[in-house]
XYZ file of C-alpha atoms in Angstrom:
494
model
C 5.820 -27.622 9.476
C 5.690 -24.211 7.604
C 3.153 -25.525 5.255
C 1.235 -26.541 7.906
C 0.591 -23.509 9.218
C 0.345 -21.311 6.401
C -2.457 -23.999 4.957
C -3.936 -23.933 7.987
C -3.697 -20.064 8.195
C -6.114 -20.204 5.106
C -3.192 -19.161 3.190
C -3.153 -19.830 -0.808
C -0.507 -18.910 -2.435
C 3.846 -18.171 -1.943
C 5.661 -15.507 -3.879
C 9.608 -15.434 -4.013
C 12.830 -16.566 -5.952
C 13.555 -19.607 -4.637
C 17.632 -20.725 -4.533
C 19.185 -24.465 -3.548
C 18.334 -26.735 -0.516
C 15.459 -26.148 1.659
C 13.515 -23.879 -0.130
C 12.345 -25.896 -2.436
C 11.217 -27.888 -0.230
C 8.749 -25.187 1.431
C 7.860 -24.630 -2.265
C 7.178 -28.222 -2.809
C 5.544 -29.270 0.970
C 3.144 -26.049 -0.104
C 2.156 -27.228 -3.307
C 1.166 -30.316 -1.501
C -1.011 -28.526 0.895
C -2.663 -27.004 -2.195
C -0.206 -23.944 -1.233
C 0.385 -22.344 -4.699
C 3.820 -20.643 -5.840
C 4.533 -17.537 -8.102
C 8.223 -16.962 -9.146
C 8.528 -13.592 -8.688
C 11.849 -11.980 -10.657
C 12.932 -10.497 -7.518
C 12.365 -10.616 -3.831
C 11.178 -7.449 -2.869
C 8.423 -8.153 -5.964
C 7.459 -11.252 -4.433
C 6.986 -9.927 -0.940
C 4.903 -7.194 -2.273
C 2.969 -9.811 -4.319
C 2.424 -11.439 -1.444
C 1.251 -8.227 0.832
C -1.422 -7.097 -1.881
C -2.515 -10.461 -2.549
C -3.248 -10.995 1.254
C -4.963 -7.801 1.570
C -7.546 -8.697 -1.644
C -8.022 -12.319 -0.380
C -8.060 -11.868 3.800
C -5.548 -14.243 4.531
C -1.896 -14.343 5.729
C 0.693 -13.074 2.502
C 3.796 -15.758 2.258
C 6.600 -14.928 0.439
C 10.469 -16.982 0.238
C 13.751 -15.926 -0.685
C 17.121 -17.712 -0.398
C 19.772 -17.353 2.112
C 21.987 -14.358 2.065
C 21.618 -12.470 -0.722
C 17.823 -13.279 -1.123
C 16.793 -12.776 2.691
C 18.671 -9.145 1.965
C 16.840 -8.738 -1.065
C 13.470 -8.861 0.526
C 13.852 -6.502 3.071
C 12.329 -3.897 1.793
C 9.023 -5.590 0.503
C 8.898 -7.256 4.248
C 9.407 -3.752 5.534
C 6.461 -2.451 3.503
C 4.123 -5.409 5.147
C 5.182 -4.444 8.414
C 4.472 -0.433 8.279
C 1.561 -1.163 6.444
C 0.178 -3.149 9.261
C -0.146 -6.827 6.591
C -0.127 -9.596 8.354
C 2.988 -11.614 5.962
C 5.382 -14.549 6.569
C 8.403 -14.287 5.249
C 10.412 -17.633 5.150
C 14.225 -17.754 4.612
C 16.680 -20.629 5.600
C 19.254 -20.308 7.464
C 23.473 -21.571 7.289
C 22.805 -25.006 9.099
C 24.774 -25.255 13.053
C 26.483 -27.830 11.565
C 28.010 -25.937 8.549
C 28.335 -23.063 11.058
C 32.241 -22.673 9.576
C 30.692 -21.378 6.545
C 31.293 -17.892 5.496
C 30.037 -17.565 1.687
C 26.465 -16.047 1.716
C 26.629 -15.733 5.657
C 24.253 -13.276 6.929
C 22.028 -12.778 10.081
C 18.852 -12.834 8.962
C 17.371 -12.639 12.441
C 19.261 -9.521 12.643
C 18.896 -8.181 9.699
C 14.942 -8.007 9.757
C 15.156 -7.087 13.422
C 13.915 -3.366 12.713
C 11.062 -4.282 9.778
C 9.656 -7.333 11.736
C 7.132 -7.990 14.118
C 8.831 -11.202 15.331
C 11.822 -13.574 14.218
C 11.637 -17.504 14.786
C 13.863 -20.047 14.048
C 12.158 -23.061 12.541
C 14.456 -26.128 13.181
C 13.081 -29.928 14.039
C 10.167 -30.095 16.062
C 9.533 -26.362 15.122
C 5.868 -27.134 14.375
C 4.243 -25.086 17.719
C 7.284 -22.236 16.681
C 5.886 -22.386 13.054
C 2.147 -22.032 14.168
C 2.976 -19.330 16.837
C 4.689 -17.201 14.258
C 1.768 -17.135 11.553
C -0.364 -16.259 14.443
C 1.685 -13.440 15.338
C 1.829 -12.001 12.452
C -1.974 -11.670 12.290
C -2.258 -10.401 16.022
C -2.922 -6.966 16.379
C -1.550 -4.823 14.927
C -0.978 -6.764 11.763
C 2.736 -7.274 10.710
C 5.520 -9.131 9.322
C 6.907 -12.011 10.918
C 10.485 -14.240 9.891
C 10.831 -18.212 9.664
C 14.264 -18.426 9.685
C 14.535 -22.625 8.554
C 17.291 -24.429 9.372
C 18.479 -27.932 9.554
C 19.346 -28.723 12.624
C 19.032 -25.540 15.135
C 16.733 -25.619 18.168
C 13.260 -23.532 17.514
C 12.256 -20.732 18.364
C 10.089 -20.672 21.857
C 7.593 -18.332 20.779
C 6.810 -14.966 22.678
C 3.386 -14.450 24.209
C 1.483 -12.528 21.503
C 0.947 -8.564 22.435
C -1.587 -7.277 23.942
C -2.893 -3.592 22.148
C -3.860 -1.258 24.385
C -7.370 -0.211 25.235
C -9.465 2.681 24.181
C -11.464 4.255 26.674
C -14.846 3.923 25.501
C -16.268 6.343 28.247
C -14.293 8.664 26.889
C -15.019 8.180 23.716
C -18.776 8.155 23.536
C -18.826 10.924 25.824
C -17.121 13.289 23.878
C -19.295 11.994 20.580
C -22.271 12.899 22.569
C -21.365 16.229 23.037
C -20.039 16.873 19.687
C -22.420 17.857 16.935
C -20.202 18.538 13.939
C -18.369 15.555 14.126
C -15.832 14.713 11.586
C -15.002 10.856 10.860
C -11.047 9.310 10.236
C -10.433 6.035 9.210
C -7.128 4.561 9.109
C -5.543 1.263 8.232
C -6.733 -0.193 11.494
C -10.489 0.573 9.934
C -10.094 -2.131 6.609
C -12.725 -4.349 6.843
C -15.110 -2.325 8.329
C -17.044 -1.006 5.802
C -20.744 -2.221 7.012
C -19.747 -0.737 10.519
C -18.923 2.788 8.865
C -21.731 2.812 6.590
C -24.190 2.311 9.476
C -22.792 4.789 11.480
C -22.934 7.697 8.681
C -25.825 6.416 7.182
C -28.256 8.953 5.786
C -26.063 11.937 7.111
C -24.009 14.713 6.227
C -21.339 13.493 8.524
C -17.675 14.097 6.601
C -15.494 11.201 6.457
C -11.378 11.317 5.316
C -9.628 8.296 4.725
C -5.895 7.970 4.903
C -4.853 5.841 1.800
C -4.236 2.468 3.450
C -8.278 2.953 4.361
C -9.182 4.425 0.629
C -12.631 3.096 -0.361
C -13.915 2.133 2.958
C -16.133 4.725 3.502
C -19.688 5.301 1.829
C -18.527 7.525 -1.197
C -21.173 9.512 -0.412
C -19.912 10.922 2.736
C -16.216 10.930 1.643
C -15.288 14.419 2.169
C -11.036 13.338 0.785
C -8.125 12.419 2.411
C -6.643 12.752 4.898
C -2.320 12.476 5.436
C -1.093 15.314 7.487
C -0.813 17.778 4.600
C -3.097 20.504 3.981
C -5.876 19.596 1.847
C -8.192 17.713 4.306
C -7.851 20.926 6.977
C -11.072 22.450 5.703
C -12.979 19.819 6.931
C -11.437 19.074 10.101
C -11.562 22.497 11.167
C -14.648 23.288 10.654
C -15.450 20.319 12.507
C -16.067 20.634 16.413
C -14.581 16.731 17.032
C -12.526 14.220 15.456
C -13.550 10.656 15.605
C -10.442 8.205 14.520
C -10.990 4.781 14.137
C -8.016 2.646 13.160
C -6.231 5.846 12.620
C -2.241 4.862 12.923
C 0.608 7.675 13.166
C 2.538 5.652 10.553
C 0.293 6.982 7.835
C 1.046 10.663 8.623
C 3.712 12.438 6.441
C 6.921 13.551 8.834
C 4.727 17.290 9.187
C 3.370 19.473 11.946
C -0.422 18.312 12.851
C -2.380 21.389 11.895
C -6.209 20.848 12.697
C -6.564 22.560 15.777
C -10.019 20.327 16.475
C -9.872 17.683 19.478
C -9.223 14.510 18.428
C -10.344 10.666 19.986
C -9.617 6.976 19.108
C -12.026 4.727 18.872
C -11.809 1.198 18.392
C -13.267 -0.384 15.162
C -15.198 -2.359 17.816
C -16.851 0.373 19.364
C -18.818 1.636 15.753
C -22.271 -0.350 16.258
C -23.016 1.505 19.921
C -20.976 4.792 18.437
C -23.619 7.683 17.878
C -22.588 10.858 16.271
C -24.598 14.164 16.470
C -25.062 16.035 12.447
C -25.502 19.179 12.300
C -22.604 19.992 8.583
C -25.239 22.110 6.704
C -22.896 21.233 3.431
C -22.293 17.609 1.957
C -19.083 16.226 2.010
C -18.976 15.767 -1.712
C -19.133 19.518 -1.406
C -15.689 19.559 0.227
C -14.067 16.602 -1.571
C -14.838 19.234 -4.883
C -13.195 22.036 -3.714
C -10.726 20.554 -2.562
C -9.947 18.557 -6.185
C -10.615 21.400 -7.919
C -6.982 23.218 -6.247
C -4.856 19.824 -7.544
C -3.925 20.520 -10.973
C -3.494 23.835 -13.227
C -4.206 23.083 -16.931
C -0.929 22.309 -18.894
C -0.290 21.715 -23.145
C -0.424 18.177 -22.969
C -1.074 15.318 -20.677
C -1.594 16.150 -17.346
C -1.664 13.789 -14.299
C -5.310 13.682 -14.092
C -5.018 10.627 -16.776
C -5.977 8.640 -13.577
C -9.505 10.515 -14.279
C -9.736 9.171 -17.661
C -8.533 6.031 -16.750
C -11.331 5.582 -14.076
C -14.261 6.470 -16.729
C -12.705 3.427 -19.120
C -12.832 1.053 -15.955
C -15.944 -0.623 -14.180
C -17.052 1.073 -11.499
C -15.581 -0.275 -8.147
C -12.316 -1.556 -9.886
C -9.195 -1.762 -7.580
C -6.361 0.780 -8.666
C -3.153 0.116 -7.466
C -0.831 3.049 -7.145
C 3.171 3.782 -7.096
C 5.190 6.179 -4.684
C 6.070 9.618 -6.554
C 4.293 13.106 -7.733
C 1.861 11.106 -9.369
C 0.686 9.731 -6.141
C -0.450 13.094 -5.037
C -2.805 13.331 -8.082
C -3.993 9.598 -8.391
C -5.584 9.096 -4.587
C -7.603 11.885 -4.460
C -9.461 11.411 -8.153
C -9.190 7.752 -8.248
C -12.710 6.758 -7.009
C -13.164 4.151 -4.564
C -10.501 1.540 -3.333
C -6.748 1.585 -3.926
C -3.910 0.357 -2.700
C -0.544 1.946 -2.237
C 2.676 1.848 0.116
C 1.449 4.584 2.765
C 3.450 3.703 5.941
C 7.030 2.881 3.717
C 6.231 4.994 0.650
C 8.380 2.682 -1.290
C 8.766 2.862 -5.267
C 8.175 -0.231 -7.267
C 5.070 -1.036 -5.543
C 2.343 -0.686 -8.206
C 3.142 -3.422 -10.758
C 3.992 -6.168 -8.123
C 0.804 -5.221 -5.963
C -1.601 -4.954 -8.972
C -0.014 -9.074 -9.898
C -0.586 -10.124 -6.178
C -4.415 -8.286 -5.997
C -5.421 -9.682 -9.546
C -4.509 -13.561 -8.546
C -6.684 -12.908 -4.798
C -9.381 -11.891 -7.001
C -8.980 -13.261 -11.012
C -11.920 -11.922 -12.130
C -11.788 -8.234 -11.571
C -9.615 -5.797 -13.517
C -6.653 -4.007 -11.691
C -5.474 -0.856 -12.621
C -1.783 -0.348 -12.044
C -1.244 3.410 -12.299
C 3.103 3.814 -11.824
C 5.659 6.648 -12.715
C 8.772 5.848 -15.278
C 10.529 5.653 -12.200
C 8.717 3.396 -10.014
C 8.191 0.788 -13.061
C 11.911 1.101 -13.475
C 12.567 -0.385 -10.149
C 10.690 -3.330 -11.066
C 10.736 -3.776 -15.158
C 11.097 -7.216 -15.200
C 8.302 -8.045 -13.411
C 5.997 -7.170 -16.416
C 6.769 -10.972 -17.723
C 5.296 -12.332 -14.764
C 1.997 -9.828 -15.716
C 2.339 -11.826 -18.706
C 3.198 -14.575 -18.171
C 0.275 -15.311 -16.132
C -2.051 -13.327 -18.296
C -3.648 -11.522 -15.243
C -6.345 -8.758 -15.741
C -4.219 -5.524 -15.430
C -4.012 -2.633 -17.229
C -0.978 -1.000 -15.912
C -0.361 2.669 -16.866
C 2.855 4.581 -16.957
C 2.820 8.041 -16.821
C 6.239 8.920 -17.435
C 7.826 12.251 -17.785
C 11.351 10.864 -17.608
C 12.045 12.403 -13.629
C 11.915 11.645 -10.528
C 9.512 14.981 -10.531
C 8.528 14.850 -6.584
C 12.699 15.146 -5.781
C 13.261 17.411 -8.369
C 10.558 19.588 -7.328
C 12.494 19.859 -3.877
C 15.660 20.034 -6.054
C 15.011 23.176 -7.218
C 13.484 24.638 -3.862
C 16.640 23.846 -1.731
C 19.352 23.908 -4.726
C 20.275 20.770 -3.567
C 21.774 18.185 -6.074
C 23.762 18.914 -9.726
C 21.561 19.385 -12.966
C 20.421 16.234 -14.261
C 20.808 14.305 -11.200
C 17.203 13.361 -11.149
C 16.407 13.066 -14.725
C 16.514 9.559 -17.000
C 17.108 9.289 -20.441
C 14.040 7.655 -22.406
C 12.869 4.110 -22.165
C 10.207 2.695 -24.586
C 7.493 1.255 -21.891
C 4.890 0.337 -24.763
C 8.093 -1.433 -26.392
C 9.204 -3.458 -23.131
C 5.605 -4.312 -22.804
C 4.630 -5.901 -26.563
C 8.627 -7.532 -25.744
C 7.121 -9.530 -23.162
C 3.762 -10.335 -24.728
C 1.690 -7.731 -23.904
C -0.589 -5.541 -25.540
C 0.988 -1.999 -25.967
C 0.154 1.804 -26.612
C 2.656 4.890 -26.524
C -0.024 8.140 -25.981
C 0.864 11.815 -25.751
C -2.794 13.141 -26.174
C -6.233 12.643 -24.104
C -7.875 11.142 -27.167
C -5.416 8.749 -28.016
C -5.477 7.455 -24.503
C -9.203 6.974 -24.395
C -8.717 5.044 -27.319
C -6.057 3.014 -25.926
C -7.882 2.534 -22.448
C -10.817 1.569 -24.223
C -8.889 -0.846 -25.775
C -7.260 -2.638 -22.488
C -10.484 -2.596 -20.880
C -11.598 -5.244 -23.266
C -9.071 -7.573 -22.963
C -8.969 -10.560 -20.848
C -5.821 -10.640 -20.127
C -2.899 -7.536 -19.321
C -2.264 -4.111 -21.322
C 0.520 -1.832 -21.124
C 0.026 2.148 -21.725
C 2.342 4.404 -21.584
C 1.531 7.764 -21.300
C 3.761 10.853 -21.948
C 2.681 13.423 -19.104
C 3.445 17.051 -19.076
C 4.889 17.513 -14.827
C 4.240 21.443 -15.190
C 1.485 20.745 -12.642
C 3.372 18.860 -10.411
C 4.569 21.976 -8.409
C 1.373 23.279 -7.798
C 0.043 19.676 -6.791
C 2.708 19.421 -3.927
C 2.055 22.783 -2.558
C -1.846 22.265 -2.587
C -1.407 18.420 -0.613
C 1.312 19.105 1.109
C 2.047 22.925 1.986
C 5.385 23.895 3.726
C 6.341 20.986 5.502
C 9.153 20.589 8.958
C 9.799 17.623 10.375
C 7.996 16.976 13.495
C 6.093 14.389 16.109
C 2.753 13.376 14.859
C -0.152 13.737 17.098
C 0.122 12.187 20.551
C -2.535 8.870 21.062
């Protein structure tokens, strides 16, 4: 019954760590469904695999994990589909009714991914219409994560009528466009897909556009004026601007800050973009903007700086999908990477990078993936390098590593918070790790050595490790350009 529906769904392929009983058979009723599986080393990994890979590819992401200490396991990959607005199925099995005096491994699972889900159904006999309902669910709007608890014997789920979103105005909408003649474009998450749409509409103008990162590369790059998160760097733009025009624009995606840009602000629905008609008058082209705004990122320091993402982009084919890793790095690798990229924005979980760049290069085999992570972030998920390799994907994944966890030790030292060293990990030979499991391998401290070395991966067919040694001097100066002096606070009402 779960096969079923995910083949039907247009699904392709399950990530996870299976364990005993009924999970292999989902793994095995897949496989006959031409339903592919990737063993995953662990089950956030898999569930991450499984949200990149369905974000490349356009169809619902699967992942599986056992009962118990699996199903906990996941949670956090499952909670990075859901805030990230990725349609995923995540499939666990349940302690059988009839076993229900068993305590080892016991856990609620319905409960347990009560806060990070978009729906939880039991899938018991005759669960077919339950199975079907939930992988539609989790593609209704907005886009989340949705459970199949399986079990043996207990009565299905009766599905709950799917959600209605509410409505824009369009009246509204078009009639403050027509008014408006600086007009200043934000596309959000809700936006993906939409790139013909957006192009049309700024077509042959000077018309700014800021994408958060869940929307990165969306946008002609010729009217991408940055980014946009609820920091500091984007309120140039949308100051200067006279109206704000957000389309698919979704709170999640805001850092917990004070919204600054004084401008007023409408949502418009992706739908409304063909019959949408803004007003440009911006004397100055975006790229104009996006320059000025790059050029404040990152002072000069003695060695490798975080701007290797710059570098790494010139040794890459245009257009080439970078995935990207919470941390201080983050700050520096959206902005310059050019084009798309995919990160956790709503979560903002480390360990992301290397499991999304697996799950993006198997949607799409034939394109190159850069995986730009922090020692940190990689840390979280070392092992899954041998399933890079072992599946000989297209990935070069870069590690700039400076041996901290630089973003918390930047606010370390502001607030005094934490003892010396609390932040701070003793050395770990990435290039090493990476020959280990079969990969190709380069340790750089310098920018020529890493063109060499990038020039290198980019000819390979299969994946490349490089690790390279970055000097977080910078990093200070990055945080207070992006990010400014932040509170917590409300993000801007709808």
């Amino acid at each position: 019954m779960v096969a079923d529906a995910l083949a039907a769904a247009g699904t392709r392929t399950l990530f996870g760590v299976p364990g005993g009983g009924a999970n292999l058979d989902v793994i095995g009723a897949c496989a006959d469904r031409a339903v592919g599986f990737v063993l995953a080393h662990g089950e956030t990994s898999g569930a991450i695999m499984a949200t990149a890979f369905a974000e490349r590819s356009g169809t619902v992401g699967a992942c599986i994990a056992t009962r118990g200490p699996g199903a906990a396991s996941m949670v956090n990959g499952v909670a990075n589909a859901q805030l990230d607005r990725i349609a995923l199925v995540a499939i666990t099995e349940a302690i059988a009714d009839a076993d229900r005096h068993v305590t080892h491994q016991r856990i609620d699972h319905r409960a347990l991914y009560a806060p990070v889900t978009k729906g939880r159904l039991t899938i018991g006999p005759g669960g077919a219409h339950a199975a079907r309902a939930g992988v539609a669910l989790a593609t209704a709007p907005a886009p989340g994560a949705v459970l199949l608890d399986c079990s043996a014997d207990a009565r299905s789920t009766t599905p709950p009528p799917v959600p209605v979103p509410p409505l824009v105005d369009p009246g509204v909408v078009l009639a403050a466009a027509a008014r408006s003649r600086r007009p200043v474009l934000v596309v959000g998450v809700g936006a993906r897909g939409e790139h013909e749409a957006i192009g049309r509409l700024v077509a042959g103008t000077r018309i700014p556009v800021l994408e958060t990162y869940a929307a990165k590369g969306v946008a002609p790059a010729a009217n991408v004026a940055g980014l946009v998160t609820g920091g500091t760097l984007e309120l140039d733009v949308l100051n200067a601007a006279d109206l704000i025009v957000a389309v698919g624009f979704d709170p999640v995606e805001l850092i917990p800050a004070p919204w600054r840009a004084g401008t007023p602000l409408v949502h418009a629905a992706p739908t409304m973009l063909d019959v949408l008609a803004l007003h440009d008058a911006w004397e100055e082209a975006p790229a104009d903007a996006l320059d000025r705004a790059l050029a404040r990122l990152v002072a000069p320091v003695s060695g490798l700086d975080p701007r290797v993402v710059v570098l790494a982009a010139a040794a890459t084919h245009a257009g080439a999908l970078a995935t990207v890793d919470a941390g201080a790095h983050m700050l520096v690798a959206m902005p310059f990477w050019p084009g798309r990229a995919l990160t956790s924005s709503g979560l903002a979980t480390m360990g992301f990078a290397l499991p999304a760049a697996i799950g993006a290069a198997l949607a799409r085999p034939a394109e190159r993936v850069v995986c730009l992570t922090g020692d940190g972030g990689l840390g979280m998920c070392l092992a899954e390098l041998e399933t890079l390799a072992r599946l000989a994907l297209p990935v070069t994944v870069i590690v700039l590593d400076d041996g901290a966890l630089s973003l918390i030790e930047i606010k370390q030292r502001a607030t005094g918070h934490g003892g010396a060293g609390a932040v701070r990990y003793g050395e770990i030979d990435f290039a090493a790790v990476g020959r280990a499991v079969g990969m190709q391998a380069w340790d750089v401290a310098d920018a020529p050595s890493l063109r060499a070395a990038l020039a290198a991966a980019s000819g390979l067919s299969g994946p490349a490790l490089v690790r390279a040694r970055v000097d977080p001097a910078g990093y200070p100066a990055v945080l207070a350009a992006t990010r400014g002096r932040q509170r917590s606070s409300l993000p801007p009402a709808g």
